[in-house]
Amino acid sequence: MAAHDYSGDSELEDPSYQEPAFEAFMCPLTKQVMHDPVTIETGHTFEREAILKWFRECRDSGRTPTCPLTQAELRAADISPSIALRNAIDEWRARNQDKELDKAKLQLQSQSQPQDDDAAAQLPLRALGYISHMCHASTANKNLVRRQGIIPAVAAMLKSSSRRVRLKALDLLRVLVEGNDDNKEELGQGGDTIRTIIKFLSNDHVQERELAVSLLHELSKLDPICQRIGAVYGAILLLVGMGSSKSDNPAAVEKAESTLRNLERYETNVKQMAENGRLQPLITKLIHGTPQVQLAMAEYLGELALANDVKVVVAEQAGPLLVSIMKSTGSSLPAKEATLKALREISSNESSARILLQVGILPPLVKDLLSVGAGHLPMRLKEVSAAILANLVASGSLDAETAGETLLSEDVLHSLLHLISNTGPAIECKLLSVLVGLTGSPATVADVVFAIRSSGATISLVQFVEAAHREIRLESLKLLRNVSPYMGAELADALGGHLGSLLRAVYDDRSGGVTEEQAAAAGLLGDLPERDWDLTRQLQELGAFRALASKLVELRRGTIRGNRHVAPFTEGAVKVLYRVTCALGEGGGEYVEVARELGLAPLFVDLLQQQMSSGLDAVLLYSAMALENLSLQSGRLTAVPEPAPAPRGLLLMCACLGGGTPAPAPGALGTCRVHGGFCSLRESFCLAEGGCKAVERLVACLEHADARVVEAALAALSTLVGDGVANAAEGVLVVGEAEGLRPVVEVLVENRTEALQRRAVWAVERILRVEDIAEEVAADQTVASALVEAYRNGDARTRQTAERALRHLDRIPNFSSAFHHAKASRGA
């Protein structure tokens, strides 16, 4: 019987399955069944390799070659093949192989159900080992295995509960399909088998993953299998992940990469790769493919949600091609549609938008958007073009030089404004976004403002604040806010009939928080001219001040949910309420009552504390400015008590001495030490009342980084030491008790801006009128130096104030006092 040279398969050599070997099949030297029998001159037959080895040994030992069986010397060491015997042996071996394969197949099929017993795995392992040995012995045996129908049985072992069986099955399948397309097709016919192999890619066991990717690599060399692999959900994602892995075996990573390159032959696979971050195949086909392939790739590109870094890569590599398709008059409508949708996605990133501008996207884009008549783009594609233009403008890369005549000419801007008013909501929204971007840049806003004025578009733009679509309302509010510094009075007039709509947006509490539209509406209202008394009156009649004050209080208490829109809303609301403080002298005291009723003074003081750490400089600025306006009214709003009747003798003495009714001492009878009457922060807007919290918070603002905030805070504090108060010296002491004198002096010494210097010199001069303070400050050389600097370089008014301050410090002689004293002496 023939003996096999593979290990572990002895149980397959069952005499009931095999024909016994004839004695003539056996080599006398090897005692094995021969593969290549040859005959020597004695007529005996041996295995070719065995007899040639015998002859070499004879010659090496110096002997004449002999017959191994008879020991007779040979005249020549010639050999001749025994073809008939070799054929007989091959036929015998083939019959036995068929029988052994049948047994292996039966053993595999009998183990098709999962087996938990490790011993039960031995039979399929031996069967798989035998088949593997056969295929390694001869590649022709791979076809025999297929013809015997064994490939499905081997594939079924992939679901075995034994890892050893699964590993052996994966390896055997790779051997079977390697270099054999028929076996690939046989294995790939079962979609379930492909899916099972792919599942191994997500396995935690490293060897299973590596064997699975090697098998997939071989299968992917056949085109139909490429489609089937790509059709399995998650297959390409797993391969992409493995191909970019840093932890897997480098050989396995290369197999995954090679598999993906094979899969690239099919467009659907390329799309999936792009969806999973492997975009280069798509870009390559887009650039180098046929027009049909380019169209398909552009369509895919327009459907993808790309990461920002990927957008930059696409813009760099494919941007010039896509722009050339836009420019070409010969491009079909489907090609332009696919290109525009791809560009819409790519342009939504600042860096990629800049690249597209550099390769010349703007002229053809604007041309297509504004073109009318035959050959123009349908409205649905104009919408896409408008979205691309909005992306380009929003990127911040479109300056006056880049836009030039293409976008900033009066004719183009007029056409855009006309298109906004005569299209559907989708295009309106995108074109409004374009204008928002242009007006948001100092380099381009003037051109847009001029075009709005020259085209008479103000009214039509204002009307969009009442649009049915929230996005359109929002973009129109942003646009109007951007242009309000340049055409505030015109907007205030145009908005007259639409204030109700704006305020309804502000009042809307359905979201439970602050919406972007509310923030934009409040911001627009806050940017309108604060001294437009007609507008102030309309806002008062519509309840705007009450609603906004209430909203700010709720935000401060936390009863309204906070989000990123709270800050801009707060800024706009504070600016609107600041209007009330500008109108305190108007309307016969109406706005004083409004400020009292709404508690504006305490509200602004609270905002100073709340916003010091939030970075909302505008809120601090307008709160301080509002407190200045309110405090300036305290002198006339304080309730000065009637003087108590004095004894008659005292009255006669005062009359004889030329005096009047004696004034009450500061703080007497509970009166305000600064204003001399009964004060409160809420009713008379007195900053010195309420525990001086207002003063303390204004003093804290003197150390702010924004010079405008410092100036506004200093102006508010100055109202306590000015001519409009009953006792300016007490006002100085109030500021001193809040530890504010040194910060005021520091503002003077720092000399940050001309306006701030002027304000600080005035305040310091008022402080120095208090003799004790002047004596203390005189010792500080830096204060005197700062005043000298203001005296030398300030404007006329500042120089005069600095001169008075220096006299308080005795740095300049008081000549007028000396003159009057000398004159009095001469008269005596």
CSV table of N, CA and C in Angstrom, one decimal, residues 370 410-423 428 431-432 435 447-458 460-461 464 479:
chain,number,residue,atom,x,y,z
A,370,LEU,N,-26.2,85.1,-12.7
A,370,LEU,CA,-27.0,86.3,-13.2
A,370,LEU,C,-27.4,86.2,-14.6
A,410,GLU,N,-21.2,98.1,-9.5
A,410,GLU,CA,-22.6,98.5,-9.2
A,410,GLU,C,-23.6,97.7,-10.0
A,411,ASP,N,-23.3,97.4,-11.3
A,411,ASP,CA,-24.3,96.6,-12.1
A,411,ASP,C,-24.5,95.2,-11.5
A,412,VAL,N,-23.4,94.6,-11.1
A,412,VAL,CA,-23.5,93.2,-10.5
A,412,VAL,C,-24.3,93.2,-9.2
A,413,LEU,N,-24.0,94.2,-8.4
A,413,LEU,CA,-24.7,94.3,-7.1
A,413,LEU,C,-26.2,94.6,-7.3
A,414,HIS,N,-26.5,95.5,-8.3
A,414,HIS,CA,-27.9,95.8,-8.6
A,414,HIS,C,-28.6,94.5,-9.1
A,415,SER,N,-27.9,93.7,-9.9
A,415,SER,CA,-28.5,92.5,-10.4
A,415,SER,C,-28.7,91.5,-9.2
A,416,LEU,N,-27.8,91.4,-8.3
A,416,LEU,CA,-28.0,90.6,-7.1
A,416,LEU,C,-29.2,91.0,-6.3
A,417,LEU,N,-29.3,92.3,-6.1
A,417,LEU,CA,-30.4,92.9,-5.3
A,417,LEU,C,-31.8,92.6,-6.1
A,418,HIS,N,-31.7,92.8,-7.4
A,418,HIS,CA,-32.9,92.5,-8.2
A,418,HIS,C,-33.3,91.0,-8.1
A,419,LEU,N,-32.3,90.1,-8.2
A,419,LEU,CA,-32.5,88.7,-8.1
A,419,LEU,C,-33.1,88.3,-6.7
A,420,ILE,N,-32.6,88.9,-5.7
A,420,ILE,CA,-33.1,88.6,-4.3
A,420,ILE,C,-34.6,88.9,-4.2
A,421,SER,N,-35.1,89.9,-4.9
A,421,SER,CA,-36.5,90.3,-4.8
A,421,SER,C,-37.4,89.6,-5.7
A,422,ASN,N,-36.8,88.8,-6.6
A,422,ASN,CA,-37.7,88.2,-7.7
A,422,ASN,C,-37.4,86.7,-7.9
A,423,THR,N,-37.0,86.0,-6.8
A,423,THR,CA,-36.8,84.6,-6.9
A,423,THR,C,-37.5,83.9,-5.7
A,428,GLU,N,-33.2,83.5,-2.4
A,428,GLU,CA,-33.3,84.7,-1.6
A,428,GLU,C,-32.4,84.6,-0.3
A,431,LEU,N,-28.6,84.4,-1.3
A,431,LEU,CA,-28.1,85.7,-1.8
A,431,LEU,C,-28.0,86.8,-0.7
A,432,LEU,N,-29.0,86.7,0.2
A,432,LEU,CA,-28.9,87.5,1.4
A,432,LEU,C,-27.6,87.2,2.2
A,435,LEU,N,-24.7,88.9,0.7
A,435,LEU,CA,-24.6,90.3,1.0
A,435,LEU,C,-24.2,90.5,2.5
A,447,ASP,N,-19.2,99.4,-0.9
A,447,ASP,CA,-19.7,99.1,-2.3
A,447,ASP,C,-21.2,98.7,-2.2
A,448,VAL,N,-21.5,97.8,-1.2
A,448,VAL,CA,-22.8,97.2,-1.1
A,448,VAL,C,-23.8,98.3,-0.6
A,449,VAL,N,-23.3,99.1,0.4
A,449,VAL,CA,-24.2,100.2,0.9
A,449,VAL,C,-24.5,101.2,-0.3
A,450,PHE,N,-23.5,101.5,-1.1
A,450,PHE,CA,-23.8,102.4,-2.2
A,450,PHE,C,-24.8,101.8,-3.2
A,451,ALA,N,-24.6,100.5,-3.5
A,451,ALA,CA,-25.6,99.8,-4.4
A,451,ALA,C,-27.0,99.8,-3.8
A,452,ILE,N,-27.1,99.6,-2.5
A,452,ILE,CA,-28.4,99.5,-1.9
A,452,ILE,C,-29.1,100.9,-2.0
A,453,ARG,N,-28.3,101.9,-1.8
A,453,ARG,CA,-28.9,103.3,-1.9
A,453,ARG,C,-29.3,103.6,-3.4
A,454,SER,N,-28.3,103.4,-4.3
A,454,SER,CA,-28.5,103.8,-5.7
A,454,SER,C,-29.6,102.9,-6.3
A,455,SER,N,-29.9,101.8,-5.9
A,455,SER,CA,-30.9,100.9,-6.5
A,455,SER,C,-32.3,101.1,-5.7
A,456,GLY,N,-32.3,101.8,-4.6
A,456,GLY,CA,-33.5,102.0,-3.9
A,456,GLY,C,-34.0,100.7,-3.3
A,457,ALA,N,-33.1,99.9,-2.8
A,457,ALA,CA,-33.4,98.5,-2.4
A,457,ALA,C,-33.7,98.5,-0.9
A,458,THR,N,-33.6,99.6,-0.2
A,458,THR,CA,-33.7,99.6,1.3
A,458,THR,C,-35.0,99.0,1.7
A,460,SER,N,-37.2,97.1,0.1
A,460,SER,CA,-37.4,95.7,-0.2
A,460,SER,C,-36.6,94.8,0.8
A,461,LEU,N,-35.4,95.3,1.1
A,461,LEU,CA,-34.6,94.5,2.1
A,461,LEU,C,-35.2,94.5,3.5
A,464,PHE,N,-38.0,91.9,4.2
A,464,PHE,CA,-37.7,90.5,4.5
A,464,PHE,C,-37.7,90.1,6.0
A,479,LEU,N,-28.0,91.3,7.7
A,479,LEU,CA,-27.6,92.3,6.7
A,479,LEU,C,-27.9,93.7,7.1
